[in-house]
Coordinates of N, CA and C in Angstrom, one line a residue:
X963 N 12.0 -33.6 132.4 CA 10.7 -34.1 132.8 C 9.8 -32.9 133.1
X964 N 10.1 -31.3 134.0 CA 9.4 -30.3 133.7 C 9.2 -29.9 132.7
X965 N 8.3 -30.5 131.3 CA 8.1 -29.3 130.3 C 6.7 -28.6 130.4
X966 N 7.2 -27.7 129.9 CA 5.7 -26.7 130.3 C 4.4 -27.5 129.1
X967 N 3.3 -27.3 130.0 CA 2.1 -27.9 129.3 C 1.0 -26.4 128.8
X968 N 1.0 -26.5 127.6 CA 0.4 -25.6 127.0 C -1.4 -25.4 127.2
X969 N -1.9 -24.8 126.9 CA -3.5 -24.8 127.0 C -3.9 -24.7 125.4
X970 N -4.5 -25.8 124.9 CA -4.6 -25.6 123.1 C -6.2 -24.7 123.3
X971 N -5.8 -24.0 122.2 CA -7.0 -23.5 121.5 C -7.5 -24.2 120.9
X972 N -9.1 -24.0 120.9 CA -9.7 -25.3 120.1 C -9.2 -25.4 118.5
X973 N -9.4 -26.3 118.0 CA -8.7 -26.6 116.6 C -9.7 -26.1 115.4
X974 N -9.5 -25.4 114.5 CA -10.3 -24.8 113.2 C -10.8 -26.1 112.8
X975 N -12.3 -26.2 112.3 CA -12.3 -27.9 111.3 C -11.7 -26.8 109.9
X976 N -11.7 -25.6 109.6 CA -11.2 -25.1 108.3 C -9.8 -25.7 108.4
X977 N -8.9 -25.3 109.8 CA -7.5 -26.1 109.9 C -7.4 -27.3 109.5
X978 N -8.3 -28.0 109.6 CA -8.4 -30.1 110.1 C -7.9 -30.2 108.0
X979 N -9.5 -29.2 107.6 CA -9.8 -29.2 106.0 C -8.5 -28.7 105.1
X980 N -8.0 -27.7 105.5 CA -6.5 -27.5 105.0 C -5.2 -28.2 105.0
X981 N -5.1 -28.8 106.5 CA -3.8 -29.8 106.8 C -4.1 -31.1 105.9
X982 N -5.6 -31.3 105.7 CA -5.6 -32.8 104.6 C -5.5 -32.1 103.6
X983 N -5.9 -31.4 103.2 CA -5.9 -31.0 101.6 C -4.6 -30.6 101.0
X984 N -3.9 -29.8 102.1 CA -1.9 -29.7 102.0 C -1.2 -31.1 102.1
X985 N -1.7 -31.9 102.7 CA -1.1 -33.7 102.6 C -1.4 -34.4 101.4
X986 N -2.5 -34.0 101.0 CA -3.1 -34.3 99.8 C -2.3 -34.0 98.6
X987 N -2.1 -32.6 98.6 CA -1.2 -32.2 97.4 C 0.0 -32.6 97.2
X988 N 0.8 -33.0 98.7 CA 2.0 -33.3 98.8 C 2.1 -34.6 98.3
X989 N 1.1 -35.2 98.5 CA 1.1 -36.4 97.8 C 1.2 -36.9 96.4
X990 N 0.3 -35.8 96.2 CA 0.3 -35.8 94.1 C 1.4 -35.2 93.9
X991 N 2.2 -34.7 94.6 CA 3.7 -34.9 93.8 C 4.4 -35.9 93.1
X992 N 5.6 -35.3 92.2 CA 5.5 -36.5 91.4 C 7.0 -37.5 92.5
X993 N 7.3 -37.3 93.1 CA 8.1 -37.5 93.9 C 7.6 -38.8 95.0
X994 N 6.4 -38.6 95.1 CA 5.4 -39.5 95.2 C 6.1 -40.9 95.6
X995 N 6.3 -41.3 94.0 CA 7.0 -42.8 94.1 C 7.8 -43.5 94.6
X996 N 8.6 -42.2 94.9 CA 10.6 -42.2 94.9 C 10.2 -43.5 96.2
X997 N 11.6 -43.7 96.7 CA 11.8 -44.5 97.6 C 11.9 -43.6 98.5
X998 N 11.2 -43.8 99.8 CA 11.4 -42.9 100.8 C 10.5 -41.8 101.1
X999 N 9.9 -41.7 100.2 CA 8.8 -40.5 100.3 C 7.6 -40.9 100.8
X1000 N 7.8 -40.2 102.6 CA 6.6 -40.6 102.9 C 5.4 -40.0 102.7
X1001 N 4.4 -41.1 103.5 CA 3.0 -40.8 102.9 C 2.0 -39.5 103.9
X1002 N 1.9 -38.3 103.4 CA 1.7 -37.5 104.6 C 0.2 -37.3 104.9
X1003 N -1.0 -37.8 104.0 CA -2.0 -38.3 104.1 C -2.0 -38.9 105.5
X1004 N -1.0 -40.0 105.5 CA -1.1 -41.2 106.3 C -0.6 -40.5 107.8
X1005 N 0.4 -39.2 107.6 CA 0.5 -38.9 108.7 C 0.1 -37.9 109.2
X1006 N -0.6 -37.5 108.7 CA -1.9 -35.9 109.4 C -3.0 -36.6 109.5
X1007 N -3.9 -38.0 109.6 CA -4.6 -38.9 109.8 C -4.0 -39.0 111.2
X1008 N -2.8 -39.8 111.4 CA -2.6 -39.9 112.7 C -2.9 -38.7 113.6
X1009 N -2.0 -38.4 113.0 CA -1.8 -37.1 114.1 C -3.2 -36.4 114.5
X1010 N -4.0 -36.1 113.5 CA -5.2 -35.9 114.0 C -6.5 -36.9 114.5
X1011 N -6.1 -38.4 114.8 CA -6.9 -38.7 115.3 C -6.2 -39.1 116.4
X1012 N -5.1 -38.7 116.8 CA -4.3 -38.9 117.9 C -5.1 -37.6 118.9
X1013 N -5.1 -36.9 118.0 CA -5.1 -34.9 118.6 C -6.3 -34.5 118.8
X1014 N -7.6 -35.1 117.7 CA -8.8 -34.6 117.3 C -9.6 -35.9 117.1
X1015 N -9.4 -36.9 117.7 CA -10.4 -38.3 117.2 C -11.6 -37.8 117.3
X1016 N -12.3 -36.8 117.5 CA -13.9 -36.8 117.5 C -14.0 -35.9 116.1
X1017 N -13.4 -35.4 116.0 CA -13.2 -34.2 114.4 C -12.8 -35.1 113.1
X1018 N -11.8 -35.8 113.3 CA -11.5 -36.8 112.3 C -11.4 -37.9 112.3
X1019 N -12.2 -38.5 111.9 CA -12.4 -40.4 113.0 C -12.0 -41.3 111.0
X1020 N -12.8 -41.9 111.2 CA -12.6 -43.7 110.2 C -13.0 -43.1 109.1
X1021 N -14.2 -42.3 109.2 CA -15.1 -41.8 108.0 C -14.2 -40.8 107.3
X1022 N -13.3 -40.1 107.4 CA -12.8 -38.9 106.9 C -11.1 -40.0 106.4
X1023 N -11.1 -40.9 106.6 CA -9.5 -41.9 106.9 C -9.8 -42.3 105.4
X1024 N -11.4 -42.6 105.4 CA -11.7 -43.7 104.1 C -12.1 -43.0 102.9
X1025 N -12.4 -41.4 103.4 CA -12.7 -40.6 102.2 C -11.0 -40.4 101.7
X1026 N -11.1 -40.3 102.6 CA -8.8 -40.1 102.0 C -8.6 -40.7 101.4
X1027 N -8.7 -42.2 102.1 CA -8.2 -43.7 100.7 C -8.8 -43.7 99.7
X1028 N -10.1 -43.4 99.6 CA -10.8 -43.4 98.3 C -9.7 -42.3 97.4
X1029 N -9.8 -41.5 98.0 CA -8.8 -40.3 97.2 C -7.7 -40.8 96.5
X1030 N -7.0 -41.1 97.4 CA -5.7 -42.0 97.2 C -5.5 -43.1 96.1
X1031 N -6.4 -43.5 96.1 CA -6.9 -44.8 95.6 C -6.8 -44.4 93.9
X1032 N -7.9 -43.3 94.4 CA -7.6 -42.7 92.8 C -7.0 -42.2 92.1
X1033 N -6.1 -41.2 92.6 CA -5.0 -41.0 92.6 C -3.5 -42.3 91.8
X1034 N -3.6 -42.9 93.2 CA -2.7 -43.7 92.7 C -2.9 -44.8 91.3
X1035 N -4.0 -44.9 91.2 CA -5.0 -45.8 89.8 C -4.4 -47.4 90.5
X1036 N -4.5 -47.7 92.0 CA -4.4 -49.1 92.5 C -5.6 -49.8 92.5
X1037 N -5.7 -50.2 93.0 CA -7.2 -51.6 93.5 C -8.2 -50.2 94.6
X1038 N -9.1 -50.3 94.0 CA -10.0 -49.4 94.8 C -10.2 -50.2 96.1
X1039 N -10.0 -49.0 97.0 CA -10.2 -49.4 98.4 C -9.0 -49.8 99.3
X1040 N -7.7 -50.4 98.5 CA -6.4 -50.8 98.7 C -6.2 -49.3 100.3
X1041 N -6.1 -48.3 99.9 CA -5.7 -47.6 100.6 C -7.1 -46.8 101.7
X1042 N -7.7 -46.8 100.8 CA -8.7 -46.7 102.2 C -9.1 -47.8 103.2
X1043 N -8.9 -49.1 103.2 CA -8.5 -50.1 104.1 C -7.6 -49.9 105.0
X1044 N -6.5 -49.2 104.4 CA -5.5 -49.0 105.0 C -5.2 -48.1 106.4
X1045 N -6.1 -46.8 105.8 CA -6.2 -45.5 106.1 C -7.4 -45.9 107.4
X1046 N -7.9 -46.2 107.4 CA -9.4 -46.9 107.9 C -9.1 -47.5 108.9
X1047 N -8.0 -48.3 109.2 CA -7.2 -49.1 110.1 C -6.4 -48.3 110.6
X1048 N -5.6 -47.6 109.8 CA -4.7 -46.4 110.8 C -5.5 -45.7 111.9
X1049 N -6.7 -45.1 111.5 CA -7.3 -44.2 111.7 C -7.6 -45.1 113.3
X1050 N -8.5 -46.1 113.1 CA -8.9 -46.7 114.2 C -8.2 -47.0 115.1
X1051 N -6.7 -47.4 114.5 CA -5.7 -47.8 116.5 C -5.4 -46.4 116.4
X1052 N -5.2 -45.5 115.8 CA -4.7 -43.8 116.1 C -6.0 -43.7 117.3
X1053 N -7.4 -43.7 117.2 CA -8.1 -43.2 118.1 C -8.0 -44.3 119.1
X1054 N -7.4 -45.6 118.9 CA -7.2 -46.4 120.4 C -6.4 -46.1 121.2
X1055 N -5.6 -45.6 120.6 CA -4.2 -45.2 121.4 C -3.9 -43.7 121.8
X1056 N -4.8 -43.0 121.4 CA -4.7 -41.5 121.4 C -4.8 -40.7 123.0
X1057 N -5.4 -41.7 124.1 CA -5.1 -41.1 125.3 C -3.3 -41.4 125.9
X1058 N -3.1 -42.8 125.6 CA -2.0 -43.1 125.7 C -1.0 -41.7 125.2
X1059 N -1.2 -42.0 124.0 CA 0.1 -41.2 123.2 C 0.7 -39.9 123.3
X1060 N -0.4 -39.7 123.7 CA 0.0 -37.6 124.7 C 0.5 -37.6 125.7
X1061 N 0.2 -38.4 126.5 CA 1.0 -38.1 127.8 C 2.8 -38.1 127.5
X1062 N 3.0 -38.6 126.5 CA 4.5 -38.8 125.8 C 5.0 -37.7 125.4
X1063 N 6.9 -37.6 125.5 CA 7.2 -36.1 124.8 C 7.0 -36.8 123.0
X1064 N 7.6 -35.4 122.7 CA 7.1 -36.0 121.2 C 8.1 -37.1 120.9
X1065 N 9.2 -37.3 120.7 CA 10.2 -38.4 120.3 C 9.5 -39.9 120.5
X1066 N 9.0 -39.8 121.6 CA 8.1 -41.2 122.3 C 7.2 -41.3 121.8
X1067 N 6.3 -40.0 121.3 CA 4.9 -40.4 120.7 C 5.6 -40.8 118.9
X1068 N 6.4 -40.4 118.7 CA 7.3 -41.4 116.9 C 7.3 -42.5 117.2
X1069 N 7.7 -43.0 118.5 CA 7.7 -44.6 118.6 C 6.5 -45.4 118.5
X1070 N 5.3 -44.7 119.2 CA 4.2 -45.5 119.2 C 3.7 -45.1 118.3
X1071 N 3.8 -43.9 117.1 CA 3.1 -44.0 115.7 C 3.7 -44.6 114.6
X1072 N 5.1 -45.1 115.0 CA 5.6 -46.1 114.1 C 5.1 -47.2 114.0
X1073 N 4.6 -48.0 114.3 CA 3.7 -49.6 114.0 C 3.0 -49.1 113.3
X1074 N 2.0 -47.9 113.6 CA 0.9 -47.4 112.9 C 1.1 -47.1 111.4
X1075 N 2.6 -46.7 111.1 CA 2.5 -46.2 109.9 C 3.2 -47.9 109.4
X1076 N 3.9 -48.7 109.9 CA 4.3 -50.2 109.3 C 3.7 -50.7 108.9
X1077 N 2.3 -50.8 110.4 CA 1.1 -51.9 109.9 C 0.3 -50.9 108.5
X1078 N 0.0 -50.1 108.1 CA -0.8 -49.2 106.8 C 0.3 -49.5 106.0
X1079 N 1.4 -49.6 105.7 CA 2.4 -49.9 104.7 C 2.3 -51.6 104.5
X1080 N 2.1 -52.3 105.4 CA 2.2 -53.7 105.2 C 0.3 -54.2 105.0
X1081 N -0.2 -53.7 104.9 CA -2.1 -53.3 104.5 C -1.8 -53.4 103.1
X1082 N -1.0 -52.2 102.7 CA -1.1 -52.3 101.3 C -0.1 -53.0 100.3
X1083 N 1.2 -54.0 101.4 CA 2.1 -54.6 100.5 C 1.1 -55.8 100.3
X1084 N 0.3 -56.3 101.0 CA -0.2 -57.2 101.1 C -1.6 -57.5 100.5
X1085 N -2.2 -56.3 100.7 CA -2.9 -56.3 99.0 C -2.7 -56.4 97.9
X1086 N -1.7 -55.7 97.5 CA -0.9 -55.6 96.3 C -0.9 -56.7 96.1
X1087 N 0.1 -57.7 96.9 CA 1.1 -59.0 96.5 C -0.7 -59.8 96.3
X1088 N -1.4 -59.9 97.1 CA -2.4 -60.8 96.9 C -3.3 -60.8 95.6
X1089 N -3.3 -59.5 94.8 CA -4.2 -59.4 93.7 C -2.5 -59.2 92.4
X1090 N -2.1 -59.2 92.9 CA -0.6 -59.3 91.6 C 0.5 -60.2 91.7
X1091 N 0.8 -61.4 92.8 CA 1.1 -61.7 93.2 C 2.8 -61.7 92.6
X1092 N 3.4 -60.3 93.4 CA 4.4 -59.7 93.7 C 4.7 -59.0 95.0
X1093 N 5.7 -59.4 95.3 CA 6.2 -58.3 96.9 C 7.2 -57.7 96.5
X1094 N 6.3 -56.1 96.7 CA 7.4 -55.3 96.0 C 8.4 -55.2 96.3
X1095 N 8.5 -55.7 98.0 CA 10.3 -55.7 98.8 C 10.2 -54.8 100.1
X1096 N 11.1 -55.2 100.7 CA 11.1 -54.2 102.1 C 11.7 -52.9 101.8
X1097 N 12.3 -52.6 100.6 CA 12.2 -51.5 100.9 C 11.5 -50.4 101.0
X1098 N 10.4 -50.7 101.2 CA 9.2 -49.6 100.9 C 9.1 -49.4 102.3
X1099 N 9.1 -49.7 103.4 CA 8.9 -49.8 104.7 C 9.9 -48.6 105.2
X1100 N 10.8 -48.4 104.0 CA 11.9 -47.0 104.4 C 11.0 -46.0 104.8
X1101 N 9.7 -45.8 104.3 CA 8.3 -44.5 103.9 C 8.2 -44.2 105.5
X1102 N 8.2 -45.7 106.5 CA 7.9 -44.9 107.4 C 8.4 -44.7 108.6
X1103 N 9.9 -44.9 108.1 CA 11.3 -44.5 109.1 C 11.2 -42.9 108.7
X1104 N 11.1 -42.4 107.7 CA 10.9 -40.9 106.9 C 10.0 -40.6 107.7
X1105 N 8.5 -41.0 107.8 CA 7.3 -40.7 108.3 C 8.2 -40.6 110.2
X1106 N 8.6 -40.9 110.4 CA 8.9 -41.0 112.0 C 10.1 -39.8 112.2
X1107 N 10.7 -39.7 111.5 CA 11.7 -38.7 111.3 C 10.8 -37.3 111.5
X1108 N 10.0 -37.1 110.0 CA 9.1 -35.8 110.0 C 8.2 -35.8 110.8
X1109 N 7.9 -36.8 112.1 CA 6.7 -36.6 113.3 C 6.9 -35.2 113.8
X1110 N 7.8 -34.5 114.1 CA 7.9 -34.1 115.5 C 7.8 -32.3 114.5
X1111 N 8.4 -32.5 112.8 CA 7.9 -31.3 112.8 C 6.4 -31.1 112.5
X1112 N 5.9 -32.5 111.8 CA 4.3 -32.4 111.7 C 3.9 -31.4 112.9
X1113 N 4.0 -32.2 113.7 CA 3.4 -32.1 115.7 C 3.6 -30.2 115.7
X1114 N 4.6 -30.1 115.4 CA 4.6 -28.4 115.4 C 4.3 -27.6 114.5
X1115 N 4.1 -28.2 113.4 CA 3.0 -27.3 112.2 C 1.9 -27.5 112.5
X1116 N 1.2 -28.6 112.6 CA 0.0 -28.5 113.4 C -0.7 -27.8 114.3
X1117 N 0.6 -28.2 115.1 CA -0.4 -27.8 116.6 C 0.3 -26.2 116.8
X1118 N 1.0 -25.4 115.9 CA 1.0 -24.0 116.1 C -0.3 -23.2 116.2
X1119 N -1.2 -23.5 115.4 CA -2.2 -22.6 115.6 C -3.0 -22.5 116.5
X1120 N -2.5 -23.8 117.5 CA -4.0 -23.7 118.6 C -2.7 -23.1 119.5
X1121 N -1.5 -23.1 119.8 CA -0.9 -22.4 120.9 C -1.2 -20.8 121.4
X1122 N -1.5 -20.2 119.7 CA -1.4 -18.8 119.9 C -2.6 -18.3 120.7
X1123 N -2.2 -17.1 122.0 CA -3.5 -16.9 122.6 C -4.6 -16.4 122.3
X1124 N -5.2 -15.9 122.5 CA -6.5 -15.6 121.9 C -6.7 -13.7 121.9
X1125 N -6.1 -13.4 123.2 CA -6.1 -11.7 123.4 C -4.7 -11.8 124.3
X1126 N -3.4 -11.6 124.1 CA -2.1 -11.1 124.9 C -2.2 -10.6 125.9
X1127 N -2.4 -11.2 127.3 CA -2.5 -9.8 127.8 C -1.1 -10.6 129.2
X1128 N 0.0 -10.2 129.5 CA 1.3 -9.8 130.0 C 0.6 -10.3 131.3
X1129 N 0.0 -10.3 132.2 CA -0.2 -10.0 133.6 C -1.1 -11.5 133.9
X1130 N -1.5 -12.4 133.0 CA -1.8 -13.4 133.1 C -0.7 -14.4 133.2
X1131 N -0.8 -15.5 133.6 CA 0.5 -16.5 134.1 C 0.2 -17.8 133.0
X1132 N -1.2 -18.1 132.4 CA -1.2 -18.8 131.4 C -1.5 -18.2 130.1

Protein backbone atom coordinates (compact mmCIF):
# COMPACT_ATOMS: atom_id res chain seq x y z
CA UNK A 1 0.00 0.00 0.00
CA UNK A 2 3.34 2.37 0.54
CA UNK A 3 4.20 2.90 -3.11
CA UNK A 4 6.15 5.83 -3.77
CA UNK A 5 4.31 8.67 -5.69
CA UNK A 6 6.24 10.13 -8.38
CA UNK A 7 6.20 13.99 -9.41
CA UNK A 8 5.42 13.87 -13.49
CA UNK A 9 7.02 16.16 -15.67
CA UNK A 10 4.72 17.88 -17.70
CA UNK A 11 3.89 15.71 -20.78
CA UNK A 12 5.53 16.80 -24.53
CA UNK A 13 2.16 17.41 -26.89
CA UNK A 14 5.33 16.24 -29.47
CA UNK A 15 5.11 12.99 -27.01
CA UNK A 16 0.95 12.90 -27.03
CA UNK A 17 1.76 13.43 -31.30
CA UNK A 18 4.25 10.50 -31.38
CA UNK A 19 2.45 7.85 -28.94
CA UNK A 20 -0.72 8.29 -31.61
CA UNK A 21 1.19 8.19 -34.56
CA UNK A 22 3.28 4.82 -33.12
CA UNK A 23 -0.39 3.28 -32.28
CA UNK A 24 -1.32 4.32 -35.54
CA UNK A 25 1.33 2.36 -37.34
CA UNK A 26 0.85 -0.48 -35.08
CA UNK A 27 -2.30 -0.64 -36.30
CA UNK A 28 -1.59 -0.68 -40.04
CA UNK A 29 0.07 -3.78 -39.43
CA UNK A 30 -0.95 -6.47 -41.31
CA UNK A 31 -1.52 -8.44 -38.25
CA UNK A 32 -4.20 -6.06 -37.63
CA UNK A 33 -6.95 -8.57 -38.26
CA UNK A 34 -5.62 -11.60 -36.59
CA UNK A 35 -7.70 -12.54 -33.66
CA UNK A 36 -6.48 -11.03 -30.63
CA UNK A 37 -4.67 -8.14 -31.81
CA UNK A 38 -5.45 -5.44 -29.89
CA UNK A 39 -6.39 -2.07 -30.89
CA UNK A 40 -3.64 0.28 -29.64
CA UNK A 41 -5.17 3.51 -31.10
CA UNK A 42 -7.97 2.52 -28.67
CA UNK A 43 -5.52 2.20 -26.00
CA UNK A 44 -3.16 5.33 -25.91
CA UNK A 45 -6.69 7.21 -26.30
CA UNK A 46 -7.46 5.94 -22.95
CA UNK A 47 -4.58 6.22 -21.39
CA UNK A 48 -4.22 9.60 -22.42
CA UNK A 49 -7.41 10.86 -21.60
CA UNK A 50 -7.17 9.10 -18.38
CA UNK A 51 -3.49 10.96 -17.98
CA UNK A 52 -3.97 14.13 -20.19
CA UNK A 53 -7.89 14.75 -20.70
CA UNK A 54 -7.22 18.50 -21.40
CA UNK A 55 -4.37 17.57 -24.14
CA UNK A 56 -6.40 14.82 -25.75
CA UNK A 57 -10.16 15.01 -25.28
CA UNK A 58 -13.17 13.75 -28.06
CA UNK A 59 -11.83 15.98 -30.87
CA UNK A 60 -8.39 14.14 -31.24
CA UNK A 61 -10.61 10.41 -30.43
CA UNK A 62 -12.61 11.33 -33.63
CA UNK A 63 -9.69 12.44 -35.76
CA UNK A 64 -8.31 8.93 -34.94
CA UNK A 65 -11.59 7.15 -36.02
CA UNK A 66 -11.82 9.00 -39.01
CA UNK A 67 -8.30 7.60 -39.50
CA UNK A 68 -9.17 4.33 -38.67
CA UNK A 69 -12.10 4.39 -40.54
CA UNK A 70 -10.04 4.74 -43.44
CA UNK A 71 -7.74 2.65 -42.94
CA UNK A 72 -9.94 -0.14 -42.27
CA UNK A 73 -12.32 0.85 -45.66
CA UNK A 74 -15.53 0.16 -42.84
CA UNK A 75 -18.62 2.53 -42.68
CA UNK A 76 -17.18 5.97 -42.18
CA UNK A 77 -17.51 7.06 -38.80
CA UNK A 78 -18.00 3.26 -37.44
CA UNK A 79 -14.82 3.83 -35.39
CA UNK A 80 -14.71 7.29 -34.71
CA UNK A 81 -18.19 6.82 -32.86
CA UNK A 82 -16.43 4.52 -31.11
CA UNK A 83 -13.25 6.22 -30.27
CA UNK A 84 -15.45 9.42 -29.39
CA UNK A 85 -17.27 7.36 -26.64
CA UNK A 86 -14.06 5.89 -25.31
CA UNK A 87 -12.56 9.10 -25.13
CA UNK A 88 -15.54 10.64 -23.16
CA UNK A 89 -16.02 7.96 -20.14
CA UNK A 90 -11.92 7.87 -20.21
CA UNK A 91 -12.22 11.67 -19.22
CA UNK A 92 -15.29 10.73 -16.72
CA UNK A 93 -13.43 8.43 -14.99
CA UNK A 94 -10.02 9.75 -15.14
CA UNK A 95 -9.97 11.24 -11.48
CA UNK A 96 -11.21 8.01 -10.31
CA UNK A 97 -8.71 5.80 -12.10
CA UNK A 98 -5.35 7.18 -10.69
CA UNK A 99 -5.77 6.92 -7.40
CA UNK A 100 -5.61 2.93 -8.38
CA UNK A 101 -2.28 0.73 -8.69
CA UNK A 102 -2.01 -0.10 -12.13
CA UNK A 103 -3.51 -3.75 -12.21
CA UNK A 104 -6.91 -1.98 -10.85
CA UNK A 105 -6.71 0.87 -13.27
CA UNK A 106 -6.87 -2.59 -16.20
CA UNK A 107 -10.06 -3.31 -14.51
CA UNK A 108 -11.69 -0.10 -14.85
CA UNK A 109 -10.30 0.36 -18.47
CA UNK A 110 -11.66 -2.86 -19.42
CA UNK A 111 -15.49 -1.93 -19.98
CA UNK A 112 -13.97 0.89 -21.84
CA UNK A 113 -12.25 -1.03 -24.26
CA UNK A 114 -15.70 -3.82 -24.39
CA UNK A 115 -18.08 -1.04 -24.65
CA UNK A 116 -15.71 0.55 -28.15
CA UNK A 117 -15.55 -3.22 -29.26
CA UNK A 118 -19.28 -3.72 -28.86
CA UNK A 119 -19.87 0.15 -30.65
CA UNK A 120 -18.39 -1.38 -33.52
CA UNK A 121 -19.94 -5.15 -33.45
CA UNK A 122 -23.03 -3.35 -33.45
CA UNK A 123 -22.54 -1.22 -36.23
CA UNK A 124 -21.25 -3.59 -38.31
CA UNK A 125 -24.20 -6.28 -37.52
CA UNK A 126 -26.72 -3.28 -38.08
CA UNK A 127 -25.58 -2.07 -41.64
CA UNK A 128 -24.50 -6.00 -42.68
CA UNK A 129 -26.61 -7.78 -40.73
CA UNK A 130 -23.97 -10.25 -39.32
CA UNK A 131 -22.40 -10.74 -35.83
CA UNK A 132 -19.09 -11.39 -36.35
CA UNK A 133 -19.07 -13.49 -32.92
CA UNK A 134 -17.55 -13.01 -29.45
CA UNK A 135 -14.67 -13.74 -30.38
CA UNK A 136 -13.45 -10.46 -31.20
CA UNK A 137 -13.92 -9.28 -27.60
CA UNK A 138 -10.60 -11.51 -27.08
CA UNK A 139 -8.87 -7.71 -28.49
CA UNK A 140 -9.62 -6.45 -25.23
CA UNK A 141 -8.60 -9.12 -22.75
CA UNK A 142 -5.00 -8.53 -24.91
CA UNK A 143 -5.72 -4.70 -24.56
CA UNK A 144 -5.85 -5.28 -20.51
CA UNK A 145 -2.97 -7.55 -20.45
CA UNK A 146 -0.62 -4.76 -22.44
CA UNK A 147 -2.21 -1.87 -19.93
CA UNK A 148 0.41 -1.83 -17.41
CA UNK A 149 3.32 -1.84 -20.01
CA UNK A 150 1.45 0.89 -22.07
CA UNK A 151 1.29 2.87 -18.50
CA UNK A 152 5.21 2.51 -18.39
CA UNK A 153 6.12 3.48 -21.89
CA UNK A 154 4.20 6.28 -21.55
CA UNK A 155 4.57 7.70 -18.56
CA UNK A 156 8.67 7.19 -18.71
CA UNK A 157 9.28 10.34 -20.11
CA UNK A 158 7.63 12.52 -17.59
CA UNK A 159 9.51 10.56 -14.56
CA UNK A 160 12.93 11.63 -15.68
CA UNK A 161 14.11 14.65 -13.67
CA UNK A 162 14.79 17.62 -15.16
CA UNK A 163 18.52 18.51 -13.62
CA UNK A 164 19.89 15.33 -11.10
CA UNK A 165 20.88 16.77 -8.35
CA UNK A 166 21.62 13.76 -5.23
CA UNK A 167 20.92 16.09 -2.16
CA UNK A 168 17.28 16.67 -3.07
CA UNK A 169 14.68 14.05 -1.54
CA UNK A 170 12.25 14.44 -4.53
Amino acid sequence: MNRPHYILLPVSPLFITLSLTCAFMLNLLPWGRWTGAPDFVALVLVFWGIHQPRKVGIGVAFSMGLLMDVHDATLLGENALAYTLLSYFAIMIHRRVLWFPIMTQALHVFPLLVMTQAVQVLVRFTVSGRFPGFVQFVESVVGIVLWPVITWLLLAPQRRAVDRDHTRPI
